[in-house]
Coordinates of C-alpha atoms in Angstrom, one line a residue:
P1 CA 5.6 16.9 8.1
G2 CA 3.6 19.0 5.6
P3 CA 4.8 21.2 2.7
L4 CA 7.6 23.6 2.8
P5 CA 7.0 26.8 4.9
Q6 CA 5.0 29.4 3.2
E7 CA 7.6 32.1 3.7
D8 CA 10.2 30.0 2.0
L9 CA 7.9 29.4 -1.0
E10 CA 7.1 33.1 -1.3
A11 CA 10.8 34.0 -1.2
H12 CA 11.5 31.7 -4.2
G13 CA 8.3 32.6 -6.1
L14 CA 6.8 29.2 -5.7
E15 CA 3.3 27.9 -4.7
F16 CA 2.2 24.5 -3.4
A17 CA 0.3 23.1 -6.4
G18 CA -0.4 19.4 -5.7
L19 CA 0.0 16.4 -3.5
H20 CA 0.2 12.7 -4.5
V21 CA 0.1 10.0 -1.9
I22 CA 1.2 6.5 -2.9
F23 CA 0.1 4.1 -0.1
R24 CA 0.1 0.5 0.8
H25 CA -3.2 -1.2 1.7
G26 CA -4.1 -1.7 5.4
A27 CA -3.5 -4.8 7.6
R28 CA -5.0 -7.8 5.8
T29 CA -5.4 -11.5 6.3
M30 CA -2.7 -13.8 5.2
M31 CA -2.4 -14.5 1.5
H32 CA -0.8 -17.9 2.1
D33 CA -2.3 -20.8 4.0
P34 CA -0.7 -21.2 7.4
F35 CA -1.5 -24.9 7.5
A36 CA 1.0 -25.3 4.6
C37 CA 3.7 -23.8 6.8
F38 CA 3.0 -25.1 10.3
S39 CA 1.5 -28.1 12.0
P40 CA -2.3 -27.9 12.5
D41 CA -2.2 -27.2 16.2
F42 CA 0.1 -24.2 15.6
A43 CA -1.5 -22.9 12.4
S44 CA -4.9 -22.8 14.1
R45 CA -3.5 -20.2 16.6
L46 CA -2.8 -17.7 13.8
L47 CA -6.3 -17.1 12.5
S48 CA -7.3 -13.4 12.6
R49 CA -10.3 -11.4 13.2
C50 CA -12.2 -9.8 10.3
D51 CA -15.1 -7.9 11.8
V52 CA -15.3 -5.1 9.4
R53 CA -18.8 -5.6 7.9
A54 CA -20.1 -5.0 4.4
G55 CA -23.2 -2.9 3.9
D56 CA -23.7 0.4 2.1
V57 CA -20.5 1.6 3.8
Y58 CA -17.9 0.4 6.2
A59 CA -18.8 0.5 9.9
W60 CA -16.7 -0.3 12.8
P61 CA -17.6 -3.6 14.5
G62 CA -20.5 -3.3 16.8
E63 CA -21.9 -0.1 15.2
G64 CA -25.4 -0.2 13.8
S65 CA -27.0 1.4 10.8
E66 CA -26.8 4.8 12.5
A67 CA -23.0 4.6 11.9
V68 CA -23.3 5.0 8.2
D69 CA -21.2 8.1 7.6
A70 CA -19.9 8.2 4.1
P71 CA -21.3 7.4 0.6
P72 CA -20.2 4.3 -1.3
L73 CA -17.6 4.7 -4.1
L74 CA -18.4 4.2 -7.8
K75 CA -15.7 1.9 -9.3
K76 CA -14.6 3.0 -12.7
Y77 CA -12.3 1.0 -15.0
R78 CA -9.8 3.5 -16.4
G79 CA -9.7 3.4 -20.2
I80 CA -11.0 -0.2 -20.4
Y81 CA -14.7 -0.6 -19.5
E82 CA -17.7 1.6 -19.0
P83 CA -18.0 2.7 -15.3
T84 CA -19.9 0.2 -13.2
A85 CA -21.7 1.0 -9.9
A86 CA -19.9 -1.4 -7.6
G87 CA -20.3 0.5 -4.3
A88 CA -18.8 -0.6 -1.1
N89 CA -20.1 -4.1 -1.4
A90 CA -17.4 -4.7 -4.0
V91 CA -14.7 -3.8 -1.6
A92 CA -15.9 -5.1 1.7
Q93 CA -16.3 -8.6 3.0
S94 CA -19.7 -10.3 3.6
G95 CA -19.2 -11.1 7.2
L96 CA -18.7 -14.9 6.5
G97 CA -15.4 -15.0 8.3
C98 CA -11.8 -14.3 7.3
G99 CA -10.6 -15.2 3.8
P100 CA -7.6 -14.3 1.7
D101 CA -7.3 -10.6 0.7
Q102 CA -9.5 -9.1 3.4
L103 CA -8.8 -6.2 5.7
L104 CA -8.4 -6.8 9.4
D105 CA -10.0 -4.7 12.1
E106 CA -6.8 -2.8 12.7
A107 CA -6.9 -1.4 9.1
I108 CA -9.7 1.1 10.0
L109 CA -7.6 2.5 12.8
Q110 CA -4.5 2.7 10.5
F111 CA -6.4 4.7 7.9
D112 CA -8.0 6.9 10.6
A113 CA -4.5 7.8 11.6
L114 CA -3.3 8.3 8.0
G115 CA -6.3 10.4 7.1
Q116 CA -5.8 12.6 10.2
A117 CA -2.1 13.2 9.4
I118 CA -3.0 14.2 5.8
R119 CA -5.8 16.5 6.8
E120 CA -3.8 18.3 9.5
N121 CA -0.6 18.7 7.5
Y122 CA -1.8 19.4 4.0
F123 CA -5.5 20.3 3.5
S124 CA -5.2 23.9 4.6
R125 CA -2.1 24.5 2.4
L126 CA -3.6 23.5 -0.9
S127 CA -5.2 26.3 -3.1
K128 CA -8.6 24.8 -2.3
E129 CA -9.4 22.5 0.6
P130 CA -10.1 19.1 -1.1
T131 CA -13.5 17.4 -1.2
L132 CA -14.4 13.9 -2.1
N133 CA -15.3 14.8 -5.6
S134 CA -12.3 17.1 -6.2
T135 CA -9.9 14.3 -5.2
S136 CA -8.4 11.7 -7.5
L137 CA -8.6 8.1 -6.1
Y138 CA -6.9 5.3 -7.9
S139 CA -6.6 1.7 -6.7
T140 CA -5.5 -1.6 -8.0
D141 CA -8.4 -4.0 -8.6
T142 CA -8.0 -6.1 -5.5
T143 CA -10.2 -6.3 -2.4
R144 CA -7.6 -5.1 0.0
T145 CA -6.6 -2.0 -2.0
L146 CA -10.2 -1.0 -2.9
A147 CA -11.3 -1.5 0.7
S148 CA -8.3 0.5 1.8
T149 CA -9.2 3.4 -0.5
Y150 CA -12.7 3.4 0.9
A151 CA -11.4 3.4 4.4
L152 CA -9.1 6.3 3.7
Q153 CA -11.8 8.4 2.0
R154 CA -14.1 7.6 5.0
A155 CA -11.4 9.0 7.3
L156 CA -10.9 12.1 5.1
F157 CA -14.4 12.9 4.1
G158 CA -16.8 11.0 6.4
A159 CA -18.9 12.2 9.2
G160 CA -17.2 14.0 12.0
N161 CA -14.8 16.3 10.0
A162 CA -15.4 19.5 8.2
H163 CA -14.6 18.1 4.8
R164 CA -17.7 15.9 4.5
E165 CA -19.8 16.5 1.4
H166 CA -23.5 15.9 1.0
K167 CA -24.4 12.2 1.5
A168 CA -26.1 12.0 -1.9
E169 CA -22.9 12.8 -3.8
L170 CA -20.9 9.8 -4.9
G171 CA -17.1 9.8 -5.2
S172 CA -15.4 7.4 -7.6
V173 CA -12.3 5.2 -7.5
E174 CA -10.6 4.5 -10.8
T175 CA -8.9 1.1 -11.5
R176 CA -7.9 -1.2 -14.3
P177 CA -8.0 -5.0 -14.7
E178 CA -5.1 -6.2 -12.6
S179 CA -3.5 -8.1 -15.5
V180 CA -2.7 -4.9 -17.3
D181 CA -2.2 -2.5 -14.4
A182 CA 1.3 -1.2 -13.7
W183 CA 0.2 -0.2 -10.2
A184 CA -0.2 -4.0 -9.7
R185 CA 3.3 -4.6 -11.2
R186 CA 1.9 -5.7 -14.5
S187 CA 3.4 -4.3 -17.7
P188 CA 3.8 -5.5 -21.2
C189 CA 7.5 -6.2 -20.9
P190 CA 8.2 -10.0 -21.4
G191 CA 11.9 -9.7 -20.8
A192 CA 11.5 -8.1 -17.4
E193 CA 8.8 -10.5 -16.4
A194 CA 11.0 -13.5 -17.4
T195 CA 13.9 -12.1 -15.4
L196 CA 11.9 -11.7 -12.3
Q197 CA 10.1 -15.0 -12.7
A198 CA 13.4 -16.7 -12.7
A199 CA 14.5 -14.8 -9.6
H200 CA 11.3 -15.7 -7.8
E201 CA 11.6 -19.5 -8.4
A202 CA 12.3 -21.4 -5.3
Q203 CA 15.9 -22.7 -5.1
P204 CA 17.0 -25.5 -2.9
P205 CA 19.2 -24.3 0.0
T206 CA 22.9 -24.6 -0.6
D207 CA 24.4 -22.6 2.3
V208 CA 25.1 -24.7 5.4
G209 CA 23.2 -22.3 7.6
E210 CA 20.2 -22.2 5.3
I211 CA 20.2 -26.1 5.2
E212 CA 20.3 -26.2 9.0
L213 CA 17.4 -23.7 9.2
H214 CA 15.3 -25.8 6.9
R215 CA 16.0 -28.9 9.0
R216 CA 15.2 -27.2 12.3
W217 CA 12.0 -25.8 10.8
L218 CA 10.7 -29.2 9.7
A219 CA 11.6 -30.7 13.1
T220 CA 9.9 -27.8 15.0
F221 CA 6.7 -27.1 12.9
G222 CA 6.2 -30.4 11.0
K223 CA 6.2 -28.7 7.6
P224 CA 8.9 -27.8 5.0
F225 CA 10.1 -24.2 5.1
S226 CA 9.0 -22.2 2.1
S227 CA 9.4 -18.6 0.9
K228 CA 5.6 -18.7 0.4
C229 CA 5.3 -18.9 4.2
H230 CA 6.3 -15.2 4.5
D231 CA 2.8 -14.0 5.7
P232 CA 2.3 -16.8 8.3
I233 CA 5.8 -16.4 9.6
M234 CA 5.3 -12.7 10.2
V235 CA 1.9 -13.2 11.9
A236 CA 3.3 -16.0 14.0
H237 CA 6.3 -13.9 15.1
C238 CA 4.3 -10.7 15.8
S239 CA 1.3 -12.3 17.5
G240 CA 3.2 -14.2 20.2
K241 CA 0.7 -17.1 19.8
L242 CA 3.4 -19.8 20.2
P243 CA 2.7 -23.3 21.6
P244 CA 3.5 -23.3 25.3
D245 CA 6.1 -26.1 25.0
Q246 CA 7.9 -24.4 22.1
G247 CA 7.9 -20.7 23.2
I248 CA 11.6 -19.7 23.3
N249 CA 12.9 -22.1 20.6
A250 CA 10.1 -21.4 18.2
S251 CA 10.3 -17.6 18.6
S252 CA 14.0 -17.7 17.9
L253 CA 13.4 -19.9 14.8
L254 CA 10.7 -17.5 13.5
G255 CA 13.1 -14.6 13.9
E256 CA 15.8 -16.5 11.9
A257 CA 13.3 -17.3 9.2
I258 CA 12.2 -13.7 8.8
A259 CA 15.8 -12.6 8.5
A260 CA 16.5 -15.2 5.9
D261 CA 13.4 -14.3 3.9
Y262 CA 14.2 -10.6 4.1
W263 CA 17.8 -10.9 2.9
R264 CA 16.7 -13.2 0.0
K265 CA 14.1 -10.7 -1.1
R266 CA 16.4 -7.7 -0.6
S267 CA 19.0 -9.3 -2.8
M268 CA 16.4 -10.1 -5.5
Y269 CA 15.2 -6.5 -5.7
L270 CA 18.7 -4.9 -5.8
R271 CA 20.1 -7.5 -8.3
S272 CA 17.2 -6.9 -10.7
K273 CA 16.9 -3.1 -10.7
E274 CA 16.6 -2.8 -14.4
A275 CA 13.8 -5.3 -14.7
W276 CA 11.9 -3.7 -11.8
T277 CA 12.3 -0.3 -13.3
L278 CA 10.8 -1.5 -16.6
L279 CA 7.8 -2.9 -14.8
V280 CA 7.0 0.1 -12.6
A281 CA 7.9 2.8 -15.1
P282 CA 4.4 3.1 -16.5
A283 CA 3.1 3.8 -13.0
W284 CA 5.7 6.6 -12.4
L285 CA 4.9 8.0 -15.9
E286 CA 1.2 8.1 -15.2
L287 CA 1.8 10.0 -12.0
Q288 CA 4.2 12.3 -13.8
D289 CA 1.6 13.2 -16.5
F290 CA -0.9 14.0 -13.7
A291 CA 1.6 16.2 -11.9
R292 CA 2.5 18.0 -15.2
R293 CA -1.2 18.9 -15.7
Q294 CA -1.2 20.2 -12.1
A295 CA 1.9 22.3 -12.8
A296 CA 0.3 23.7 -16.0
G297 CA -2.9 24.6 -14.2
S298 CA -5.0 22.3 -16.5
E299 CA -5.7 19.8 -13.7
P300 CA -8.3 21.0 -11.2
R301 CA -7.7 18.2 -8.7
T302 CA -4.8 19.1 -6.4
L303 CA -4.9 15.9 -4.4
A304 CA -4.4 12.3 -5.7
F305 CA -4.2 9.0 -3.9
W306 CA -2.7 5.8 -5.4
A307 CA -3.5 2.6 -3.6
T308 CA -1.1 -0.2 -4.3
H309 CA 1.1 -2.9 -2.7
D310 CA 4.5 -3.3 -0.9
T311 CA 5.7 -5.2 -3.9
V312 CA 5.1 -2.1 -6.1
I313 CA 6.2 0.6 -3.7
T314 CA 9.6 -1.2 -3.1
P315 CA 10.5 -1.4 -6.8
M316 CA 9.3 2.2 -7.4
L317 CA 11.9 3.2 -4.8
V318 CA 14.5 0.9 -6.2
A319 CA 14.0 2.4 -9.7
L320 CA 14.8 5.8 -8.3
G321 CA 17.8 4.5 -6.3
A322 CA 16.0 5.6 -3.2
W323 CA 15.2 2.3 -1.4
D324 CA 17.1 2.0 1.9
G325 CA 16.2 -1.7 2.4
T326 CA 13.3 -1.0 4.8
W327 CA 10.1 -2.8 3.8
P328 CA 6.9 -0.7 3.5
H329 CA 4.5 -1.5 6.4
Y330 CA 0.7 -1.5 6.2
T331 CA -0.7 1.9 5.1
E332 CA 2.8 3.3 4.7
A333 CA 2.7 6.2 2.2
I334 CA 5.2 7.8 -0.1
V335 CA 4.3 11.5 -0.5
L336 CA 5.1 13.6 -3.6
E337 CA 4.7 17.4 -3.2
L338 CA 4.5 19.5 -6.3
Y339 CA 5.5 23.2 -6.4
R340 CA 5.1 25.4 -9.4
S341 CA 6.8 28.7 -10.2
R342 CA 4.7 31.9 -10.2
E343 CA 7.3 33.7 -12.3
K344 CA 8.1 30.9 -14.9
P345 CA 4.9 29.3 -16.2
G346 CA 5.3 25.6 -16.7
T347 CA 8.3 25.3 -14.3
A348 CA 7.7 23.0 -11.4
Y349 CA 9.7 21.2 -8.7
V350 CA 8.9 18.1 -6.6
R351 CA 9.8 16.8 -3.2
L352 CA 9.5 13.1 -2.5
L353 CA 9.1 12.0 1.1
R354 CA 9.0 8.7 3.0
R355 CA 8.4 8.4 6.7
G356 CA 8.7 12.2 7.0
R357 CA 12.1 12.6 5.4
S358 CA 13.0 13.9 1.9
L359 CA 14.5 11.3 -0.4
E360 CA 17.4 12.0 -2.7
V361 CA 16.6 10.8 -6.2

């Protein structure tokens, strides 16, 4: 919805000093093999299109070299390695077909919409309109999040909008090795890791209804039901690509499986709040340090993006007691607005929003 009205800020001696956007990557290919969850004739119906091509930059399918409209990003490992010039080839697929961890065609449209919303609601209200090189970009070191970061900066600073910079200037995206990155839910906390590992381990069904669901799944799709089938189940349910002879029954079974998987995961997150909090605390603290520099006036960048995953956004909300049980969809963003006092240096306030509504934390 944009920051608080300017007249309200002036009445309370405040100014809009910074914006942080924590967002999930765009629509991607399935991370688990559908052939492990469904019979071959059904699984083959679930394969997706990945026509976003690699080159110097992303281009929409069918566009030629004239469509190049944004510079590549320099990938920098934060506090670990020297910067390496990875460019867009490090975050885009080679055009050899779909594989795990790749963005789907729809992701470009998703980030076009997110970029437009951010530009329209926030750019003119910051002290200086952001540019590519005055914006902080952070991403976990995975193809889907790096590619999403590129797609978002293309939507914000590419050709066709007033915020585009000279093509020769390169922006950068900072990251860390995934094994030590709190934004990838990796933290040096063995106790928390052990607690969550135990919670994740597959348990045989004990409830009568759950046992019946597993039996019907095997009879219908020819493969055992597994929690690792989350992605294929969602794609199968949403795509409508059901075998003609199984349409109604299979659709009902998919809906039941999604509900069972959701309630299992919801219970796991809420039962293990302390462990999740320990794992995501370093990410919240890193963002807090950045915001404190903005509040103190020592950080020139007023806009920061953090590309991560649904399995990080959810525990970040759980840690604050602000998760309503709704799962983050592709490109969903949590927005943190920072306001600093003009009368009391060093005093700042924040507003956290999800889906256009303020969260109570």
